[in-house]
Coordinates of C-alpha atoms in Angstrom, one line a residue:
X1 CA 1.6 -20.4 -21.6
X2 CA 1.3 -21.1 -25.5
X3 CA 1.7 -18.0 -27.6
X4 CA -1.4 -16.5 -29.0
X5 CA -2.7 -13.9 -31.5
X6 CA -4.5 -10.8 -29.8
X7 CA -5.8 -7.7 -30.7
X8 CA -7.0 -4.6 -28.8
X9 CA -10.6 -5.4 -27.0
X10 CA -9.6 -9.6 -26.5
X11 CA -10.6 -10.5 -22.8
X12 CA -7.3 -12.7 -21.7
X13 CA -5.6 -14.6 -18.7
X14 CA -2.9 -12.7 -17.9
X15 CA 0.3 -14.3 -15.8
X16 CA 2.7 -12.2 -13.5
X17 CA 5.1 -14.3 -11.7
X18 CA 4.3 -17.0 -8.9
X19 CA 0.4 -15.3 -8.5
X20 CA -1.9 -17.3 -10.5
X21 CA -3.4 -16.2 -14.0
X22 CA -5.9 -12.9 -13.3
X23 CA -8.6 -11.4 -15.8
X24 CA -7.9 -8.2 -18.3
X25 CA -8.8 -6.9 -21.5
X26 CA -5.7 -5.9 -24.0
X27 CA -6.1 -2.7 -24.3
X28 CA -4.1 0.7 -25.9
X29 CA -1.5 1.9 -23.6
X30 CA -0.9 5.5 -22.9
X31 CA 0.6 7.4 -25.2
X32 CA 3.4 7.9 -23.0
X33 CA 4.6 4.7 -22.2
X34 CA 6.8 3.0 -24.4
X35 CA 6.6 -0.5 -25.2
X36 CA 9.5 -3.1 -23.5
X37 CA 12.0 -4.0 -25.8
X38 CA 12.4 -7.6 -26.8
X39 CA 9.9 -10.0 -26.3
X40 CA 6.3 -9.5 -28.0
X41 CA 4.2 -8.3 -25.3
X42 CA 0.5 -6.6 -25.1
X43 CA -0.7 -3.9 -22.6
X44 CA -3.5 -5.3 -20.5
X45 CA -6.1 -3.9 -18.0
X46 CA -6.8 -6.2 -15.0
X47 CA -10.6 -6.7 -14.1
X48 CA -11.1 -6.2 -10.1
X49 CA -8.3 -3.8 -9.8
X50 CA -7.3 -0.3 -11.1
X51 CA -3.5 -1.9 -12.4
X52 CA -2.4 -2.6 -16.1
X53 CA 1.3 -4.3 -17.2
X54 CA 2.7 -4.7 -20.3
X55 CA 2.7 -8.6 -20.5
X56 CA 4.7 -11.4 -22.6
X57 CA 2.1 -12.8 -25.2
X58 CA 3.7 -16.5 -23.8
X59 CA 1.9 -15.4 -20.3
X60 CA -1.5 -14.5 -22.2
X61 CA -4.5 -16.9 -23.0
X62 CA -8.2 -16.1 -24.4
X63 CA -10.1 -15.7 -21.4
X64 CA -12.9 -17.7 -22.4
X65 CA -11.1 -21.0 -23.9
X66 CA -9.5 -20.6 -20.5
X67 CA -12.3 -20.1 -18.6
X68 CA -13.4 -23.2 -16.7
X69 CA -9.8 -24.2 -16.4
X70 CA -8.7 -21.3 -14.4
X71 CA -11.6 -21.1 -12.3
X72 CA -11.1 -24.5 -11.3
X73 CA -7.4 -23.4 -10.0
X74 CA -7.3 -19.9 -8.9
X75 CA -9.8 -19.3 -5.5
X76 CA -10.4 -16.5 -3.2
X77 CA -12.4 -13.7 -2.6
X78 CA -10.6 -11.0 -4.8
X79 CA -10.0 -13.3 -8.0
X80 CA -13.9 -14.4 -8.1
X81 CA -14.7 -10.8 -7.3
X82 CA -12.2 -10.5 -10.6
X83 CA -14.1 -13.1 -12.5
X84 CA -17.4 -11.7 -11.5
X85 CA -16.4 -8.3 -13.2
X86 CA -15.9 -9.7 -16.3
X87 CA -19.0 -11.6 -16.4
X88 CA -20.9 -8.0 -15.6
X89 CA -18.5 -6.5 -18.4
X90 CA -20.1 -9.3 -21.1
X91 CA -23.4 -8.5 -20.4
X92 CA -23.1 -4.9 -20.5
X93 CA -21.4 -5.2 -23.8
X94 CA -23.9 -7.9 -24.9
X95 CA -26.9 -5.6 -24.1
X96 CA -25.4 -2.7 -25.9
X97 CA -24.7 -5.1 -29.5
X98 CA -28.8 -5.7 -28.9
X99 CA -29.3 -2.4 -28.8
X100 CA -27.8 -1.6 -31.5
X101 CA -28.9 -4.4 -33.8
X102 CA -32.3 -3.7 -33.2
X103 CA -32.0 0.4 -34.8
X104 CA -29.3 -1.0 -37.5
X105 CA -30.8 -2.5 -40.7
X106 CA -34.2 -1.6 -41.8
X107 CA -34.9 -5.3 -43.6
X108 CA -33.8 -7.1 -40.3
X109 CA -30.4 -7.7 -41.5
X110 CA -28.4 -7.8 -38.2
X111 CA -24.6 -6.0 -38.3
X112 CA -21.8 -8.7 -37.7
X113 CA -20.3 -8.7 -34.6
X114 CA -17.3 -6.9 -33.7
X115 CA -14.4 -6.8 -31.4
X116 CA -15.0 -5.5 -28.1
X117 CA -14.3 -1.7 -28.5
X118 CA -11.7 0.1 -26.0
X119 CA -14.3 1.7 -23.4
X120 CA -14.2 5.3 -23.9
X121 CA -14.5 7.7 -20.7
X122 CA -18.6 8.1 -21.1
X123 CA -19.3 4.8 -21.3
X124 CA -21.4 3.0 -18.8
X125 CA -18.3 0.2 -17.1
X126 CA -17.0 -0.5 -14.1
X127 CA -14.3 1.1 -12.4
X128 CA -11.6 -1.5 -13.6
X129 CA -12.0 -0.7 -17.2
X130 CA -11.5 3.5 -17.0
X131 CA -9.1 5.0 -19.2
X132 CA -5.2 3.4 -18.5
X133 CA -3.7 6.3 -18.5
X134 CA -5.6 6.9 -14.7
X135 CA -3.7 6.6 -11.5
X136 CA -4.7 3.5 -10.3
X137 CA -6.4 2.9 -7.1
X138 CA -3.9 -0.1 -5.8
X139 CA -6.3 -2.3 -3.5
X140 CA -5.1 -5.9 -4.7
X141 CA -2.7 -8.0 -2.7
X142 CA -1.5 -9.4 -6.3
X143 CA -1.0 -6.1 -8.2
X144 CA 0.8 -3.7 -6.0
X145 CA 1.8 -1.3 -8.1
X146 CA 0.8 0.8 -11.4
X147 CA 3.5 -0.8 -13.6
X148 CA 5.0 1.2 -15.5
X149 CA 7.9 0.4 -19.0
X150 CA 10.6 -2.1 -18.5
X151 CA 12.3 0.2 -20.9
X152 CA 12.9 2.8 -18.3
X153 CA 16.1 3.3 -16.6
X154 CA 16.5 4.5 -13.0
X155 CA 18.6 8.0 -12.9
X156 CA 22.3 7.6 -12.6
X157 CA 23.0 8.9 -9.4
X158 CA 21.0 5.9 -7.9
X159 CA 23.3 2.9 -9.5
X160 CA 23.1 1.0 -6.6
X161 CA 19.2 0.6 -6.7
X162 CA 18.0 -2.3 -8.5
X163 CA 17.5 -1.4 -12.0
X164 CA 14.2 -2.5 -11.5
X165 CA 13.0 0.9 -10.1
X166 CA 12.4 4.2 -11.2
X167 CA 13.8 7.1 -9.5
X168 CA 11.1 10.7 -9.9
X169 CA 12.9 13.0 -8.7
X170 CA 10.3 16.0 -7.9
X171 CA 10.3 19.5 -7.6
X172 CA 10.6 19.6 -3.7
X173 CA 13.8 17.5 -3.7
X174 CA 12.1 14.5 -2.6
X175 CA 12.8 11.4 -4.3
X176 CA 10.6 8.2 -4.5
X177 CA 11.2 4.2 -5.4
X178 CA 8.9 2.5 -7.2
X179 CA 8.3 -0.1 -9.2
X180 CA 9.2 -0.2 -12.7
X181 CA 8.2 -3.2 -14.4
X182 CA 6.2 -6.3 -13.0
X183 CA 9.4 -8.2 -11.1
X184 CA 8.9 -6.5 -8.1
X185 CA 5.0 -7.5 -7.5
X186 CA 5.7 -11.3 -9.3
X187 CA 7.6 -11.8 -5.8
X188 CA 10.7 -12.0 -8.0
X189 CA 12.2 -9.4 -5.8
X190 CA 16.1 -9.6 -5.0
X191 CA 16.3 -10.0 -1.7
X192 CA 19.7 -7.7 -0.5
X193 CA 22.5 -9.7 1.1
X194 CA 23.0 -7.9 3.6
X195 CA 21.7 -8.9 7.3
X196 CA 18.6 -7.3 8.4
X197 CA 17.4 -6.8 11.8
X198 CA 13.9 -5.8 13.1
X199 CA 13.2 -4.2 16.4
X200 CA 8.7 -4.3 17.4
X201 CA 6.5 -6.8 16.3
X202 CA 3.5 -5.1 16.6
X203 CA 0.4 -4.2 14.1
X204 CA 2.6 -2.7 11.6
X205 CA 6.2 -4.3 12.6
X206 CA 4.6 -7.9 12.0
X207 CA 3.4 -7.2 8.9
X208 CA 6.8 -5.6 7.6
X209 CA 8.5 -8.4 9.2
X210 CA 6.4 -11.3 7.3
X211 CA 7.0 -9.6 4.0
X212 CA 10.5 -9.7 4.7
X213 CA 11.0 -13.1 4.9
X214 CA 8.7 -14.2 1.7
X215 CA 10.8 -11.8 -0.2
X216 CA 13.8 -14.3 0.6
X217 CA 15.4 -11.5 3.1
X218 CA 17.6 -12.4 6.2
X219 CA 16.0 -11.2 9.2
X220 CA 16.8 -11.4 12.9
X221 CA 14.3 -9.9 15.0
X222 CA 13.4 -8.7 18.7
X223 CA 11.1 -8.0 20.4
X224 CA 9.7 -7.0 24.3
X225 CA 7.6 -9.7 24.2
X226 CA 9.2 -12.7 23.4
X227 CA 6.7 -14.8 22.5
X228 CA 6.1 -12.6 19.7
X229 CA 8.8 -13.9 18.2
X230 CA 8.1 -17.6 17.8
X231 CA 6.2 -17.2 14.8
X232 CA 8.3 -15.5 12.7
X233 CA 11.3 -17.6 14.3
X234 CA 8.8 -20.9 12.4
X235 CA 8.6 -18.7 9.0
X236 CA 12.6 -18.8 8.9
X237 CA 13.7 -15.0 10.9
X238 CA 16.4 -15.9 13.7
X239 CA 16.1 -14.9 17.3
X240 CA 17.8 -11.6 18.8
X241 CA 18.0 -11.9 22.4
X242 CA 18.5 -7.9 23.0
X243 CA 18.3 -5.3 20.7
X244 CA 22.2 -4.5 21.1
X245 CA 22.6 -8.1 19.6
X246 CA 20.4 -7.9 17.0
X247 CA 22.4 -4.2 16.4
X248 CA 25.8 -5.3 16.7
X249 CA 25.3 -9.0 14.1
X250 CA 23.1 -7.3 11.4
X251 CA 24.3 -4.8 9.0
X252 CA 20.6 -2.5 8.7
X253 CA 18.9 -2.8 12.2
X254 CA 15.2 -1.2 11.5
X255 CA 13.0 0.2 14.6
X256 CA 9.3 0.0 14.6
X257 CA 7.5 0.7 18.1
X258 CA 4.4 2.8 19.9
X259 CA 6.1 6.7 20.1
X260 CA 9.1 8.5 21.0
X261 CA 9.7 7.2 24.3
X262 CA 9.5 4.1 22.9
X263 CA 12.0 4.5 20.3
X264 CA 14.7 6.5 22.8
X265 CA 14.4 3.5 25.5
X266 CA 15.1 0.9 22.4
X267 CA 18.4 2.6 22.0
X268 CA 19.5 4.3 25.1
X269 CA 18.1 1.9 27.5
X270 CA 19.9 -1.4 29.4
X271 CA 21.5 -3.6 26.2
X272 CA 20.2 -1.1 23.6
X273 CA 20.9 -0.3 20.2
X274 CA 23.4 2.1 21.2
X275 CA 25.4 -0.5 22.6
X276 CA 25.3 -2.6 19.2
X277 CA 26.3 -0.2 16.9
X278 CA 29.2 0.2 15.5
X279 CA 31.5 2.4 12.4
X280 CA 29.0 1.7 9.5
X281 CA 26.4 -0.1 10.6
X282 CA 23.1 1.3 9.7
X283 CA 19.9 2.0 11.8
X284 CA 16.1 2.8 10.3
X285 CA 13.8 4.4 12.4
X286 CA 10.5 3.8 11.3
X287 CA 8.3 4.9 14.3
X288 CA 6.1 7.8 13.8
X289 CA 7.7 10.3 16.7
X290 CA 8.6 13.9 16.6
X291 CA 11.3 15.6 14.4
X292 CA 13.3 16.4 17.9
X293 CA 13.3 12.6 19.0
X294 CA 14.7 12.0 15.1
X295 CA 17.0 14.3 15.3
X296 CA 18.8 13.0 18.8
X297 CA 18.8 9.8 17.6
X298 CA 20.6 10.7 14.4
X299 CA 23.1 12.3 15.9
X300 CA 24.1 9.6 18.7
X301 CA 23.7 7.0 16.0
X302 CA 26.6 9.0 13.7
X303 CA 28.4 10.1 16.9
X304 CA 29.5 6.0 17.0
X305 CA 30.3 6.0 13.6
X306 CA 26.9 4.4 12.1
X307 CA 24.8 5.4 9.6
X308 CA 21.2 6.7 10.6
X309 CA 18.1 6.8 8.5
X310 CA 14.2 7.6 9.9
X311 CA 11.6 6.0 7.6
X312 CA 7.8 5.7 9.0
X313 CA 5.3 4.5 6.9
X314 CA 1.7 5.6 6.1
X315 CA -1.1 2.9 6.2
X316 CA -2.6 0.0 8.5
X317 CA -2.1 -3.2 9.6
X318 CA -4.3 -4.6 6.7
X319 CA -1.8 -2.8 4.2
X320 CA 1.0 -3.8 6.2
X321 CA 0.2 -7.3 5.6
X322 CA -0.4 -7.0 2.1
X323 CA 2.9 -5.0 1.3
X324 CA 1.0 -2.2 0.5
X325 CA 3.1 0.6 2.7
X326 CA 3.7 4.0 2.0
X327 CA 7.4 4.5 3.0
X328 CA 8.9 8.2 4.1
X329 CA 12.5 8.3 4.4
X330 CA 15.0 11.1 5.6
X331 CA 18.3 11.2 6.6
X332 CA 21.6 9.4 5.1
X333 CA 20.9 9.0 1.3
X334 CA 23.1 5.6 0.6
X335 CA 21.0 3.8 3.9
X336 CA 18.0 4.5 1.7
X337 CA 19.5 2.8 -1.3
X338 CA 21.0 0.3 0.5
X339 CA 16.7 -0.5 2.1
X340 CA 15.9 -0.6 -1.7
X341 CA 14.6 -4.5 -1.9
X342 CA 13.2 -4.4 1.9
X343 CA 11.3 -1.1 1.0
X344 CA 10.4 -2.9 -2.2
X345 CA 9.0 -6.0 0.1
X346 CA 7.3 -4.1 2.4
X347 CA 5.2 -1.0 0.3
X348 CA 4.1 0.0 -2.6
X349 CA 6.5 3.2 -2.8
X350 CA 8.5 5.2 -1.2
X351 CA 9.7 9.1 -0.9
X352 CA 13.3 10.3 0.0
X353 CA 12.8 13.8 1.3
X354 CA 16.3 14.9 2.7
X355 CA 17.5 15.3 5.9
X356 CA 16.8 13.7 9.0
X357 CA 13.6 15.0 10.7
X358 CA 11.8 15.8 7.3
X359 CA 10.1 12.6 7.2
X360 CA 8.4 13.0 10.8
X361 CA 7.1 16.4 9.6
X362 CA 5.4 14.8 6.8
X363 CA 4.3 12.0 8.8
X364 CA 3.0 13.9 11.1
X365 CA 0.9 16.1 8.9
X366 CA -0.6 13.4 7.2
X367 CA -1.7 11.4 10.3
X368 CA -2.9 14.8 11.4
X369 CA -5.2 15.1 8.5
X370 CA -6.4 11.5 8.7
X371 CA -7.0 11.6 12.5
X372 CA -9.3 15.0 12.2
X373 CA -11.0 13.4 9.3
X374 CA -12.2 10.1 10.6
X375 CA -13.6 12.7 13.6
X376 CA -15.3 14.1 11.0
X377 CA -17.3 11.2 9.7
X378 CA -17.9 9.5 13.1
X379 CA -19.7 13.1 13.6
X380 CA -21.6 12.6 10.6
X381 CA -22.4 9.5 11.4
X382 CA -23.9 10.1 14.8
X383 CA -25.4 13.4 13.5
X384 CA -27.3 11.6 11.1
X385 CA -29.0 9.0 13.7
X386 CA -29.6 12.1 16.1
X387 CA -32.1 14.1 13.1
X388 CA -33.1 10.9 12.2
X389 CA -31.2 9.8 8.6
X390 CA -30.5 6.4 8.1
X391 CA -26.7 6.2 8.7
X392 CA -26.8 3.6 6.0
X393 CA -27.5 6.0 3.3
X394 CA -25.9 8.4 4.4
X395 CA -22.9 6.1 4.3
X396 CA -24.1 5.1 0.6
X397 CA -24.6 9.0 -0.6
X398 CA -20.7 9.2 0.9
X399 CA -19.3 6.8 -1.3
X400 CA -20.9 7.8 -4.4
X401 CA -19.8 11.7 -3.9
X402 CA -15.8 12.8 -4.1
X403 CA -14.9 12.0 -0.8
X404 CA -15.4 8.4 -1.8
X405 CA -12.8 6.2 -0.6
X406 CA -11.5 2.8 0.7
X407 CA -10.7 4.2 3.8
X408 CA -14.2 5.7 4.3
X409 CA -16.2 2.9 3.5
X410 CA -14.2 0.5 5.7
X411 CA -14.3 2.8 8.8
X412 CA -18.1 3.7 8.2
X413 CA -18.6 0.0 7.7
X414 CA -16.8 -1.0 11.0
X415 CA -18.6 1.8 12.8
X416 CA -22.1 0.4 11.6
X417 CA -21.1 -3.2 12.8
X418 CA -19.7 -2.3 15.8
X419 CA -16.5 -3.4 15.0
X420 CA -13.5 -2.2 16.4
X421 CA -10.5 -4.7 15.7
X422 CA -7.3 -2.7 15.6
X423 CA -6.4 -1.5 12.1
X424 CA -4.5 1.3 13.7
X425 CA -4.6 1.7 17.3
X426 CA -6.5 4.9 18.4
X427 CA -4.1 5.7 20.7
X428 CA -1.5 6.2 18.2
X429 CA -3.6 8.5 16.2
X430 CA -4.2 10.3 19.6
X431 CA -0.5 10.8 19.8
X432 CA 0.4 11.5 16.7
X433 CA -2.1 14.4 16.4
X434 CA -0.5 15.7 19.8
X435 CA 2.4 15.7 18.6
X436 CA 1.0 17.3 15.1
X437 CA -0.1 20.1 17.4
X438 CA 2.9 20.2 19.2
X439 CA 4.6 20.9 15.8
X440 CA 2.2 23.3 14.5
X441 CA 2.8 25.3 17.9
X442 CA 6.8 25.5 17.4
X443 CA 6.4 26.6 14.0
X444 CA 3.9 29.2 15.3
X445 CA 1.2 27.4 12.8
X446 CA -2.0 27.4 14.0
X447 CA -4.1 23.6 14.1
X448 CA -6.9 24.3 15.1
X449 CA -8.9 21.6 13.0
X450 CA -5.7 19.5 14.9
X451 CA -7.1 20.6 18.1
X452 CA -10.5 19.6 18.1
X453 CA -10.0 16.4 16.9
X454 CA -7.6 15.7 19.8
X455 CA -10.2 16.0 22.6
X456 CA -12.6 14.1 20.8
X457 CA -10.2 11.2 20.9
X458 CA -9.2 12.5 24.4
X459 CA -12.3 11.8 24.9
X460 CA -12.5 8.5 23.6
X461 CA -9.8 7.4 25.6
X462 CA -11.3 8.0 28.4
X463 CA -14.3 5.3 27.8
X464 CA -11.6 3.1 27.5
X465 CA -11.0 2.9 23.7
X466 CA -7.1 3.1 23.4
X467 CA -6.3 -0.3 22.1
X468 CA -9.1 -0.2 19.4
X469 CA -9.1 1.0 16.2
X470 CA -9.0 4.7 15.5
X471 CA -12.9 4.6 14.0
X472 CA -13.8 3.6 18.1
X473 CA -13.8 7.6 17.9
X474 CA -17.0 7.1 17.4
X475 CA -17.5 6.4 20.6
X476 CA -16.9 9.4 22.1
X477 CA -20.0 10.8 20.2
X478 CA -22.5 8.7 21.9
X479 CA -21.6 8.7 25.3

């Protein structure tokens, strides 16, 4: 792109990698955030999404010189949803010029225009233009991270990580990768070169898997079902024929299946992992099972001189797909570095939190709290239709309050249309709350929140609601 003069308030094109040119206002940056050294660049706000970058002026151009050109390129859903939010943004700044013309000058002298101003917090915008400084909210497939200084330089104890990242290391020991400059989400990722294996194609393996390969990754992968396999085989992965195989060729074997038994057949069982592995190859467990189940595996992975590492990951299918993971790892530190570009290709960040077995608790807890609140709202829901509210609105007065959320509206939506594809397989939820109860109960913890939710989905089992998604809860409200 030609190189062009900007100011703060200048609607632009903005270009990050291979993803097409996307909407967003130049705008201040935060007062902590450095610029990049070297090339010119400006700090720009993205329409349609909650993510700002600081981007090369060469990769900028005036958004409405621009216009027709780009619309004429770029399709889908989110970038005309983008497009649509500027257009909103000019008439809400157009309105407010009208305004104030008509209580400026007394004799009818009109004020000259002026730059867009920066949008202050009080002022009436949409979401995508609040203060940059504001964690974003990271719902776009082309923006996967808040992006933060290329300036900034990951700690030294983690050398081997890309120098792309940034390494926070908090208060509670944890750790967590992230992106620190816009490489990562331009699909400019680099790939490891070391051989990866993948063990369960499922909702949340497949996903993984796919994202994988696009980042330029070698992959061999396995799973029960064959037939699984032939379309990853197509998009360039190569064919395990047991998981030992797959164990013994590739130098980081990752395991991603239903629950504990599961994951102990898959490397105990007839041609297992077990059988594959050998003094310094490296195994990541990324099932959600309980801390015990970790722990065993750990310590037959180590006892045959690998290198063990449990990482599940918190989100859907839909955010599996997109890359959009939350990654919680535990275990041996230098396996986590060494995952650094497939974590990179397969979430948005992720948190090193020490030893083996930490990671399930975490997980655990957090599927607990999401499984007792989606109970929650399909209880709402039907209470609402049994006094006679419009569960509509009351879906609507949800999403305006605090509890507003993605994750609400897309459950409450399904709910409504009596749609339950499998984001996340209520059956899994099920378990994992079981097993969040099971926790709570050796730690002498009481869950009793935990508790009720689990009969409700009990329940829901029951009428024959496993295999669809965890908001077929529902369900078990109205029957």
């Amino acid at each position: 792109m030609a190189t062009v003069h900007l100011r703060i308030g200048d609607l632009v094109w903005g270009k990050l990698g291979r993803y097409p040119p996307w909407p967003g206002k130049v705008v201040s940056p935060p007062k902590d955030l450095k610029k990049p050294r070297g090339k010119k660049c400006h700090f720009v706000k993205f329409f349609g999404t909650e993510d700002h970058a600081w981007i090369k002026v060469e990769q900028l151009k005036p958004y409405h010189t621009h216009k027709e050109e780009m619309i004429k390129i770029n399709k889908g859903k989110r970038f005309q949803q983008a497009v649509d939010a500027v257009e909103d943004f000019l008439k809400k700044a157009k309105g407010k010029e009208q305004n104030s013309d008509g209580k400026g000058d007394s004799k009818g002298k009109k004020t000259p225009n002026k730059p867009l101003k920066i949008l202050e917090e009080d002022d009436e915008d949409l979401s995508a233009l609040k203060d940059p400084s504001e964690k974003p909210v990271k719902d776009d497939p082309h923006f996967h991270h808040f992006l933060l200084s290329q300036s900034e330089k990951p700690a030294s104890s983690m050398e081997p990580i890309s120098k792309r990242l940034k390494i926070v290391e908090e208060d509670s020991g944890s750790t967590s990768i992230q992106a620190a400059d816009s490489t990562a989400i331009s699909g400019s990722i680099t790939p490891t070169d070391k051989r990866i294996g993948f063990l369960g194609l499922g909702l949340m393996g497949s996903g993984i898997v796919s994202n994988l390969l696009k980042m330029g990754h070698v992959v061999t992968v396995w799973n029960r079902t064959a037939e699984k396999c032939d379309l990853f085989i197509q998009e360039g992965a190569r064919l395990g024929r047991t998981p030992a195989e797959v164990a013994s060729t590739c130098d980081i074997t990752f395991s991603c299946v239903s629950g504990p038994k599961a994951a102990r057949d898959l490397v105990f069982g007839p041609s297992g992992v077990l059988q594959g592995i050998r003094p310094g190859k490296c195994y990541v467990e990324m099932s959600t099972v309980d801390p015990e189940t970790i722990i065993e595996l750990s310590q037959v992975i180590t006892s045959r001189g690998g290198r063990f590492l449990e990482s599940p990951v918190a989100g859907s299918q839909q955010l599996s797909n997109d890359g959009m993971l939350v990654i919680l790892s535990a275990g041996d530190r230098t396996v986590y570095e060494d995952c650094s570009s497939c974590f990179q290709a397969m979430g948005k960040t992720s948190f090193f939190l020490g030893e083996a077995g930490n990671a399930a608790r975490m997980m655990l807890i957090l599927n607990m709290v999401q499984g007792s609140f989606m109970a929650t709202i399909a209880e709402g829901l039907t209470l609402a239709q049994a006094t006679g509210q419009s569960q509509q609105t009351f879906l609507d007065i949800l999403c305006q309050g605090q509890m507003a959320s993605t994750f609400v509206d897309q459950k409450c939506q399904n709910i409504l249309q009596g749609n339950f594809k499998p984001d996340y397989y209520l059956k899994h939820i099920q378990k994992d709350l079981r097993l969040a109860i099971s926790m709570g109960d050796m730690a002498n913890h009481p869950t009793p929140m935990a508790a009720a939710a689990n009969e409700v989905y009990k329940r829901a089992k029951a009428l024959d609601q496993s295999d669809n998604d965890m908001s077929a809860v529902y369900r078990a409200y109205i029957h």
